[in-house]
Amino acid sequence: MTTTLVLGDEYDQHLRAVLVQVMLQLGAVLENRNWVVAGSQEVETFLWQLAGQDITVEAETYMGLSISGDENTINDIAQRVSQAVQAAS
């Protein structure tokens, strides 16, 4: 089953760095990056491959930093990101 979770604010650079660190620690490979602006909306999309699965990370103005993919994998990544952010505080 596919799920999407919002991890936090799209402009939170520390959160973005932690997410990238977690993805790399898990062995994910960044396959594609796309950036578009439409009016007041800015959307940055990252497509990762992790253990044969597509993981999509989107940073969208007013929507936040979200991650989408297999529910179990996304929940695991979100938990790791949350723990790393808390440990750094």
PDB file of N, CA and C in Angstrom:
ATOM      1  N   MET A   1       0.829  -1.169   0.000  1.00  0.00           N
ATOM      2  CA  MET A   1       0.000   0.000   0.000  1.00  0.00           C
ATOM      3  C   MET A   1       0.889   1.254   0.000  1.00  0.00           C
ATOM      4  N   THR A   2       0.513   2.252  -0.763  1.00  0.00           N
ATOM      5  CA  THR A   2       1.263   3.491  -0.862  1.00  0.00           C
ATOM      6  C   THR A   2       0.703   4.522   0.103  1.00  0.00           C
ATOM      7  N   THR A   3       1.600   5.274   0.732  1.00  0.00           N
ATOM      8  CA  THR A   3       1.189   6.297   1.681  1.00  0.00           C
ATOM      9  C   THR A   3       2.046   7.546   1.506  1.00  0.00           C
ATOM     10  N   THR A   4       1.541   8.657   1.993  1.00  0.00           N
ATOM     11  CA  THR A   4       2.274   9.920   1.986  1.00  0.00           C
ATOM     12  C   THR A   4       2.230  10.515   3.388  1.00  0.00           C
ATOM     13  N   LEU A   5       3.387  10.939   3.880  1.00  0.00           N
ATOM     14  CA  LEU A   5       3.475  11.588   5.186  1.00  0.00           C
ATOM     15  C   LEU A   5       4.141  12.945   5.023  1.00  0.00           C
ATOM     16  N   VAL A   6       3.632  13.941   5.709  1.00  0.00           N
ATOM     17  CA  VAL A   6       4.285  15.247   5.754  1.00  0.00           C
ATOM     18  C   VAL A   6       5.207  15.237   6.968  1.00  0.00           C
ATOM     19  N   LEU A   7       6.508  15.441   6.713  1.00  0.00           N
ATOM     20  CA  LEU A   7       7.502  15.381   7.778  1.00  0.00           C
ATOM     21  C   LEU A   7       7.664  16.702   8.510  1.00  0.00           C
ATOM     22  N   GLY A   8       7.377  17.806   7.816  1.00  0.00           N
ATOM     23  CA  GLY A   8       7.553  19.120   8.435  1.00  0.00           C
ATOM     24  C   GLY A   8       7.472  20.208   7.386  1.00  0.00           C
ATOM     25  N   ASP A   9       8.034  21.365   7.729  1.00  0.00           N
ATOM     26  CA  ASP A   9       7.999  22.515   6.830  1.00  0.00           C
ATOM     27  C   ASP A   9       8.949  22.339   5.653  1.00  0.00           C
ATOM     28  N   GLU A  10       8.508  22.785   4.480  1.00  0.00           N
ATOM     29  CA  GLU A  10       9.309  22.643   3.261  1.00  0.00           C
ATOM     30  C   GLU A  10      10.596  23.464   3.307  1.00  0.00           C
ATOM     31  N   TYR A  11      10.627  24.498   4.105  1.00  0.00           N
ATOM     32  CA  TYR A  11      11.800  25.376   4.178  1.00  0.00           C
ATOM     33  C   TYR A  11      12.780  24.981   5.283  1.00  0.00           C
ATOM     34  N   ASP A  12      12.499  23.929   6.022  1.00  0.00           N
ATOM     35  CA  ASP A  12      13.355  23.478   7.125  1.00  0.00           C
ATOM     36  C   ASP A  12      14.578  22.747   6.560  1.00  0.00           C
ATOM     37  N   GLN A  13      15.680  23.480   6.443  1.00  0.00           N
ATOM     38  CA  GLN A  13      16.888  22.918   5.840  1.00  0.00           C
ATOM     39  C   GLN A  13      17.501  21.797   6.688  1.00  0.00           C
ATOM     40  N   HIS A  14      17.390  21.896   8.010  1.00  0.00           N
ATOM     41  CA  HIS A  14      17.907  20.834   8.870  1.00  0.00           C
ATOM     42  C   HIS A  14      17.125  19.539   8.641  1.00  0.00           C
ATOM     43  N   LEU A  15      15.811  19.650   8.562  1.00  0.00           N
ATOM     44  CA  LEU A  15      14.971  18.475   8.300  1.00  0.00           C
ATOM     45  C   LEU A  15      15.330  17.846   6.965  1.00  0.00           C
ATOM     46  N   ARG A  16      15.518  18.669   5.955  1.00  0.00           N
ATOM     47  CA  ARG A  16      15.907  18.149   4.633  1.00  0.00           C
ATOM     48  C   ARG A  16      17.240  17.399   4.710  1.00  0.00           C
ATOM     49  N   ALA A  17      18.212  17.984   5.415  1.00  0.00           N
ATOM     50  CA  ALA A  17      19.532  17.354   5.537  1.00  0.00           C
ATOM     51  C   ALA A  17      19.445  16.022   6.270  1.00  0.00           C
ATOM     52  N   VAL A  18      18.640  15.979   7.324  1.00  0.00           N
ATOM     53  CA  VAL A  18      18.460  14.733   8.074  1.00  0.00           C
ATOM     54  C   VAL A  18      17.801  13.682   7.194  1.00  0.00           C
ATOM     55  N   LEU A  19      16.803  14.065   6.430  1.00  0.00           N
ATOM     56  CA  LEU A  19      16.123  13.117   5.538  1.00  0.00           C
ATOM     57  C   LEU A  19      17.098  12.539   4.520  1.00  0.00           C
ATOM     58  N   VAL A  20      17.911  13.388   3.919  1.00  0.00           N
ATOM     59  CA  VAL A  20      18.906  12.905   2.942  1.00  0.00           C
ATOM     60  C   VAL A  20      19.886  11.951   3.626  1.00  0.00           C
ATOM     61  N   GLN A  21      20.331  12.314   4.823  1.00  0.00           N
ATOM     62  CA  GLN A  21      21.262  11.455   5.555  1.00  0.00           C
ATOM     63  C   GLN A  21      20.646  10.081   5.828  1.00  0.00           C
ATOM     64  N   VAL A  22      19.400  10.061   6.268  1.00  0.00           N
ATOM     65  CA  VAL A  22      18.714   8.790   6.539  1.00  0.00           C
ATOM     66  C   VAL A  22      18.587   7.974   5.256  1.00  0.00           C
ATOM     67  N   MET A  23      18.181   8.618   4.179  1.00  0.00           N
ATOM     68  CA  MET A  23      18.025   7.900   2.905  1.00  0.00           C
ATOM     69  C   MET A  23      19.348   7.268   2.471  1.00  0.00           C
ATOM     70  N   LEU A  24      20.431   8.022   2.577  1.00  0.00           N
ATOM     71  CA  LEU A  24      21.742   7.498   2.172  1.00  0.00           C
ATOM     72  C   LEU A  24      22.190   6.372   3.098  1.00  0.00           C
ATOM     73  N   GLN A  25      21.926   6.497   4.394  1.00  0.00           N
ATOM     74  CA  GLN A  25      22.279   5.434   5.340  1.00  0.00           C
ATOM     75  C   GLN A  25      21.543   4.136   5.025  1.00  0.00           C
ATOM     76  N   LEU A  26      20.320   4.264   4.519  1.00  0.00           N
ATOM     77  CA  LEU A  26      19.527   3.079   4.164  1.00  0.00           C
ATOM     78  C   LEU A  26      19.920   2.500   2.808  1.00  0.00           C
ATOM     79  N   GLY A  27      20.800   3.187   2.089  1.00  0.00           N
ATOM     80  CA  GLY A  27      21.264   2.692   0.796  1.00  0.00           C
ATOM     81  C   GLY A  27      20.461   3.202  -0.383  1.00  0.00           C
ATOM     82  N   ALA A  28      19.658   4.229  -0.166  1.00  0.00           N
ATOM     83  CA  ALA A  28      18.852   4.792  -1.257  1.00  0.00           C
ATOM     84  C   ALA A  28      19.751   5.531  -2.249  1.00  0.00           C
ATOM     85  N   VAL A  29      19.291   5.559  -3.493  1.00  0.00           N
ATOM     86  CA  VAL A  29      20.006   6.239  -4.569  1.00  0.00           C
ATOM     87  C   VAL A  29      19.067   7.281  -5.163  1.00  0.00           C
ATOM     88  N   LEU A  30      19.560   8.524  -5.260  1.00  0.00           N
ATOM     89  CA  LEU A  30      18.768   9.590  -5.860  1.00  0.00           C
ATOM     90  C   LEU A  30      18.759   9.401  -7.369  1.00  0.00           C
ATOM     91  N   GLU A  31      17.581   9.185  -7.934  1.00  0.00           N
ATOM     92  CA  GLU A  31      17.435   8.913  -9.363  1.00  0.00           C
ATOM     93  C   GLU A  31      17.118  10.172 -10.176  1.00  0.00           C
ATOM     94  N   ASN A  32      16.370  11.106  -9.571  1.00  0.00           N
ATOM     95  CA  ASN A  32      15.929  12.268 -10.337  1.00  0.00           C
ATOM     96  C   ASN A  32      15.575  13.398  -9.381  1.00  0.00           C
ATOM     97  N   ARG A  33      15.781  14.633  -9.851  1.00  0.00           N
ATOM     98  CA  ARG A  33      15.398  15.832  -9.084  1.00  0.00           C
ATOM     99  C   ARG A  33      14.754  16.800 -10.054  1.00  0.00           C
ATOM    100  N   ASN A  34      13.635  17.380  -9.646  1.00  0.00           N
ATOM    101  CA  ASN A  34      12.909  18.301 -10.511  1.00  0.00           C
ATOM    102  C   ASN A  34      12.447  19.489  -9.675  1.00  0.00           C
ATOM    103  N   TRP A  35      12.465  20.688 -10.269  1.00  0.00           N
ATOM    104  CA  TRP A  35      12.056  21.895  -9.570  1.00  0.00           C
ATOM    105  C   TRP A  35      11.212  22.732 -10.505  1.00  0.00           C
ATOM    106  N   VAL A  36      10.048  23.169 -10.047  1.00  0.00           N
ATOM    107  CA  VAL A  36       9.166  24.021 -10.858  1.00  0.00           C
ATOM    108  C   VAL A  36       8.577  25.121  -9.980  1.00  0.00           C
ATOM    109  N   VAL A  37       8.278  26.241 -10.627  1.00  0.00           N
ATOM    110  CA  VAL A  37       7.585  27.347  -9.980  1.00  0.00           C
ATOM    111  C   VAL A  37       6.352  27.649 -10.804  1.00  0.00           C
ATOM    112  N   ALA A  38       5.217  27.745 -10.137  1.00  0.00           N
ATOM    113  CA  ALA A  38       3.954  28.094 -10.805  1.00  0.00           C
ATOM    114  C   ALA A  38       3.240  29.111  -9.929  1.00  0.00           C
ATOM    115  N   GLY A  39       3.290  30.363 -10.329  1.00  0.00           N
ATOM    116  CA  GLY A  39       2.695  31.415  -9.505  1.00  0.00           C
ATOM    117  C   GLY A  39       3.450  31.520  -8.201  1.00  0.00           C
ATOM    118  N   SER A  40       2.744  31.402  -7.088  1.00  0.00           N
ATOM    119  CA  SER A  40       3.390  31.496  -5.778  1.00  0.00           C
ATOM    120  C   SER A  40       3.854  30.133  -5.260  1.00  0.00           C
ATOM    121  N   GLN A  41       3.568  29.071  -5.994  1.00  0.00           N
ATOM    122  CA  GLN A  41       3.933  27.720  -5.572  1.00  0.00           C
ATOM    123  C   GLN A  41       5.289  27.314  -6.151  1.00  0.00           C
ATOM    124  N   GLU A  42       6.116  26.780  -5.288  1.00  0.00           N
ATOM    125  CA  GLU A  42       7.397  26.205  -5.690  1.00  0.00           C
ATOM    126  C   GLU A  42       7.362  24.741  -5.269  1.00  0.00           C
ATOM    127  N   VAL A  43       7.672  23.854  -6.210  1.00  0.00           N
ATOM    128  CA  VAL A  43       7.652  22.423  -5.910  1.00  0.00           C
ATOM    129  C   VAL A  43       8.985  21.811  -6.337  1.00  0.00           C
ATOM    130  N   GLU A  44       9.626  21.161  -5.383  1.00  0.00           N
ATOM    131  CA  GLU A  44      10.873  20.444  -5.648  1.00  0.00           C
ATOM    132  C   GLU A  44      10.599  18.969  -5.383  1.00  0.00           C
ATOM    133  N   THR A  45      10.870  18.133  -6.367  1.00  0.00           N
ATOM    134  CA  THR A  45      10.573  16.704  -6.273  1.00  0.00           C
ATOM    135  C   THR A  45      11.856  15.899  -6.430  1.00  0.00           C
ATOM    136  N   PHE A  46      12.030  14.940  -5.544  1.00  0.00           N
ATOM    137  CA  PHE A  46      13.184  14.040  -5.582  1.00  0.00           C
ATOM    138  C   PHE A  46      12.660  12.608  -5.693  1.00  0.00           C
ATOM    139  N   LEU A  47      13.161  11.856  -6.650  1.00  0.00           N
ATOM    140  CA  LEU A  47      12.788  10.453  -6.793  1.00  0.00           C
ATOM    141  C   LEU A  47      13.977   9.601  -6.359  1.00  0.00           C
ATOM    142  N   TRP A  48      13.757   8.816  -5.337  1.00  0.00           N
ATOM    143  CA  TRP A  48      14.778   7.922  -4.793  1.00  0.00           C
ATOM    144  C   TRP A  48      14.421   6.473  -5.111  1.00  0.00           C
ATOM    145  N   GLN A  49      15.434   5.624  -5.206  1.00  0.00           N
ATOM    146  CA  GLN A  49      15.262   4.181  -5.296  1.00  0.00           C
ATOM    147  C   GLN A  49      15.816   3.582  -4.013  1.00  0.00           C
ATOM    148  N   LEU A  50      15.013   2.764  -3.354  1.00  0.00           N
ATOM    149  CA  LEU A  50      15.435   2.118  -2.118  1.00  0.00           C
ATOM    150  C   LEU A  50      14.948   0.676  -2.147  1.00  0.00           C
ATOM    151  N   ALA A  51      15.881  -0.233  -2.232  1.00  0.00           N
ATOM    152  CA  ALA A  51      15.554  -1.668  -2.243  1.00  0.00           C
ATOM    153  C   ALA A  51      14.498  -1.996  -3.293  1.00  0.00           C
ATOM    154  N   GLY A  52      14.653  -1.422  -4.484  1.00  0.00           N
ATOM    155  CA  GLY A  52      13.738  -1.696  -5.586  1.00  0.00           C
ATOM    156  C   GLY A  52      12.423  -0.942  -5.520  1.00  0.00           C
ATOM    157  N   GLN A  53      12.284  -0.044  -4.577  1.00  0.00           N
ATOM    158  CA  GLN A  53      11.053   0.722  -4.413  1.00  0.00           C
ATOM    159  C   GLN A  53      11.276   2.188  -4.781  1.00  0.00           C
ATOM    160  N   ASP A  54      10.258   2.805  -5.361  1.00  0.00           N
ATOM    161  CA  ASP A  54      10.285   4.239  -5.632  1.00  0.00           C
ATOM    162  C   ASP A  54       9.841   4.982  -4.376  1.00  0.00           C
ATOM    163  N   ILE A  55      10.659   5.949  -3.960  1.00  0.00           N
ATOM    164  CA  ILE A  55      10.325   6.819  -2.839  1.00  0.00           C
ATOM    165  C   ILE A  55      10.348   8.241  -3.389  1.00  0.00           C
ATOM    166  N   THR A  56       9.257   8.968  -3.233  1.00  0.00           N
ATOM    167  CA  THR A  56       9.168  10.338  -3.720  1.00  0.00           C
ATOM    168  C   THR A  56       9.166  11.304  -2.546  1.00  0.00           C
ATOM    169  N   VAL A  57      10.045  12.287  -2.629  1.00  0.00           N
ATOM    170  CA  VAL A  57      10.107  13.350  -1.629  1.00  0.00           C
ATOM    171  C   VAL A  57       9.730  14.645  -2.332  1.00  0.00           C
ATOM    172  N   GLU A  58       8.761  15.368  -1.766  1.00  0.00           N
ATOM    173  CA  GLU A  58       8.334  16.643  -2.348  1.00  0.00           C
ATOM    174  C   GLU A  58       8.382  17.744  -1.301  1.00  0.00           C
ATOM    175  N   ALA A  59       8.942  18.871  -1.719  1.00  0.00           N
ATOM    176  CA  ALA A  59       8.921  20.084  -0.903  1.00  0.00           C
ATOM    177  C   ALA A  59       8.078  21.085  -1.667  1.00  0.00           C
ATOM    178  N   GLU A  60       6.893  21.378  -1.136  1.00  0.00           N
ATOM    179  CA  GLU A  60       5.962  22.258  -1.827  1.00  0.00           C
ATOM    180  C   GLU A  60       5.569  23.416  -0.921  1.00  0.00           C
ATOM    181  N   THR A  61       5.620  24.616  -1.467  1.00  0.00           N
ATOM    182  CA  THR A  61       5.255  25.811  -0.723  1.00  0.00           C
ATOM    183  C   THR A  61       3.873  25.631  -0.096  1.00  0.00           C
ATOM    184  N   TYR A  62       3.778  25.957   1.173  1.00  0.00           N
ATOM    185  CA  TYR A  62       2.552  25.895   1.971  1.00  0.00           C
ATOM    186  C   TYR A  62       2.058  24.474   2.250  1.00  0.00           C
ATOM    187  N   MET A  63       2.677  23.465   1.656  1.00  0.00           N
ATOM    188  CA  MET A  63       2.240  22.080   1.860  1.00  0.00           C
ATOM    189  C   MET A  63       3.204  21.313   2.765  1.00  0.00           C
ATOM    190  N   GLY A  64       4.484  21.658   2.717  1.00  0.00           N
ATOM    191  CA  GLY A  64       5.469  21.007   3.566  1.00  0.00           C
ATOM    192  C   GLY A  64       6.378  20.061   2.812  1.00  0.00           C
ATOM    193  N   LEU A  65       7.192  19.356   3.578  1.00  0.00           N
ATOM    194  CA  LEU A  65       8.111  18.351   3.054  1.00  0.00           C
ATOM    195  C   LEU A  65       7.450  16.998   3.251  1.00  0.00           C
ATOM    196  N   SER A  66       7.104  16.347   2.143  1.00  0.00           N
ATOM    197  CA  SER A  66       6.395  15.070   2.241  1.00  0.00           C
ATOM    198  C   SER A  66       7.209  13.952   1.615  1.00  0.00           C
ATOM    199  N   ILE A  67       6.882  12.742   2.033  1.00  0.00           N
ATOM    200  CA  ILE A  67       7.545  11.545   1.507  1.00  0.00           C
ATOM    201  C   ILE A  67       6.463  10.514   1.185  1.00  0.00           C
ATOM    202  N   SER A  68       6.587   9.875   0.015  1.00  0.00           N
ATOM    203  CA  SER A  68       5.569   8.929  -0.454  1.00  0.00           C
ATOM    204  C   SER A  68       6.220   7.632  -0.920  1.00  0.00           C
ATOM    205  N   GLY A  69       5.504   6.544  -0.698  1.00  0.00           N
ATOM    206  CA  GLY A  69       5.964   5.239  -1.153  1.00  0.00           C
ATOM    207  C   GLY A  69       5.288   4.145  -0.348  1.00  0.00           C
ATOM    208  N   ASP A  70       5.938   2.994  -0.325  1.00  0.00           N
ATOM    209  CA  ASP A  70       5.421   1.851   0.427  1.00  0.00           C
ATOM    210  C   ASP A  70       5.225   2.237   1.893  1.00  0.00           C
ATOM    211  N   GLU A  71       4.050   1.936   2.427  1.00  0.00           N
ATOM    212  CA  GLU A  71       3.675   2.372   3.775  1.00  0.00           C
ATOM    213  C   GLU A  71       4.687   1.974   4.844  1.00  0.00           C
ATOM    214  N   ASN A  72       5.118   0.728   4.859  1.00  0.00           N
ATOM    215  CA  ASN A  72       6.068   0.272   5.881  1.00  0.00           C
ATOM    216  C   ASN A  72       7.400   0.993   5.761  1.00  0.00           C
ATOM    217  N   THR A  73       7.861   1.158   4.535  1.00  0.00           N
ATOM    218  CA  THR A  73       9.136   1.837   4.297  1.00  0.00           C
ATOM    219  C   THR A  73       9.052   3.296   4.703  1.00  0.00           C
ATOM    220  N   ILE A  74       7.964   3.961   4.330  1.00  0.00           N
ATOM    221  CA  ILE A  74       7.780   5.377   4.659  1.00  0.00           C
ATOM    222  C   ILE A  74       7.693   5.564   6.169  1.00  0.00           C
ATOM    223  N   ASN A  75       6.975   4.702   6.847  1.00  0.00           N
ATOM    224  CA  ASN A  75       6.881   4.800   8.307  1.00  0.00           C
ATOM    225  C   ASN A  75       8.244   4.612   8.967  1.00  0.00           C
ATOM    226  N   ASP A  76       9.045   3.684   8.454  1.00  0.00           N
ATOM    227  CA  ASP A  76      10.391   3.458   8.977  1.00  0.00           C
ATOM    228  C   ASP A  76      11.261   4.695   8.765  1.00  0.00           C
ATOM    229  N   ILE A  77      11.240   5.249   7.561  1.00  0.00           N
ATOM    230  CA  ILE A  77      12.041   6.442   7.263  1.00  0.00           C
ATOM    231  C   ILE A  77      11.601   7.597   8.158  1.00  0.00           C
ATOM    232  N   ALA A  78      10.306   7.816   8.284  1.00  0.00           N
ATOM    233  CA  ALA A  78       9.786   8.914   9.101  1.00  0.00           C
ATOM    234  C   ALA A  78      10.215   8.770  10.559  1.00  0.00           C
ATOM    235  N   GLN A  79      10.179   7.554  11.061  1.00  0.00           N
ATOM    236  CA  GLN A  79      10.598   7.317  12.452  1.00  0.00           C
ATOM    237  C   GLN A  79      12.082   7.625  12.623  1.00  0.00           C
ATOM    238  N   ARG A  80      12.906   7.190  11.684  1.00  0.00           N
ATOM    239  CA  ARG A  80      14.344   7.452  11.750  1.00  0.00           C
ATOM    240  C   ARG A  80      14.639   8.954  11.672  1.00  0.00           C
ATOM    241  N   VAL A  81      13.923   9.638  10.785  1.00  0.00           N
ATOM    242  CA  VAL A  81      14.108  11.091  10.653  1.00  0.00           C
ATOM    243  C   VAL A  81      13.714  11.781  11.961  1.00  0.00           C
ATOM    244  N   SER A  82      12.582  11.415  12.516  1.00  0.00           N
ATOM    245  CA  SER A  82      12.105  12.010  13.764  1.00  0.00           C
ATOM    246  C   SER A  82      13.110  11.806  14.893  1.00  0.00           C
ATOM    247  N   GLN A  83      13.634  10.593  15.007  1.00  0.00           N
ATOM    248  CA  GLN A  83      14.626  10.296  16.056  1.00  0.00           C
ATOM    249  C   GLN A  83      15.896  11.108  15.866  1.00  0.00           C
ATOM    250  N   ALA A  84      16.345  11.239  14.626  1.00  0.00           N
ATOM    251  CA  ALA A  84      17.572  12.003  14.347  1.00  0.00           C
ATOM    252  C   ALA A  84      17.377  13.482  14.632  1.00  0.00           C
ATOM    253  N   VAL A  85      16.218  14.012  14.285  1.00  0.00           N
ATOM    254  CA  VAL A  85      15.925  15.436  14.549  1.00  0.00           C
ATOM    255  C   VAL A  85      15.870  15.671  16.061  1.00  0.00           C
ATOM    256  N   GLN A  86      15.216  14.781  16.795  1.00  0.00           N
ATOM    257  CA  GLN A  86      15.125  14.925  18.251  1.00  0.00           C
ATOM    258  C   GLN A  86      16.487  14.822  18.905  1.00  0.00           C
ATOM    259  N   ALA A  87      17.322  13.925  18.415  1.00  0.00           N
ATOM    260  CA  ALA A  87      18.664  13.735  18.986  1.00  0.00           C
ATOM    261  C   ALA A  87      19.535  14.975  18.765  1.00  0.00           C
ATOM    262  N   ALA A  88      19.291  15.698  17.685  1.00  0.00           N
ATOM    263  CA  ALA A  88      20.080  16.882  17.369  1.00  0.00           C
ATOM    264  C   ALA A  88      19.610  18.113  18.147  1.00  0.00           C
ATOM    265  N   SER A  89      18.440  18.016  18.770  1.00  0.00           N
ATOM    266  CA  SER A  89      17.888  19.182  19.504  1.00  0.00           C
ATOM    267  C   SER A  89      18.452  19.313  20.885  1.00  0.00           C
TER     268      SER A  89
END
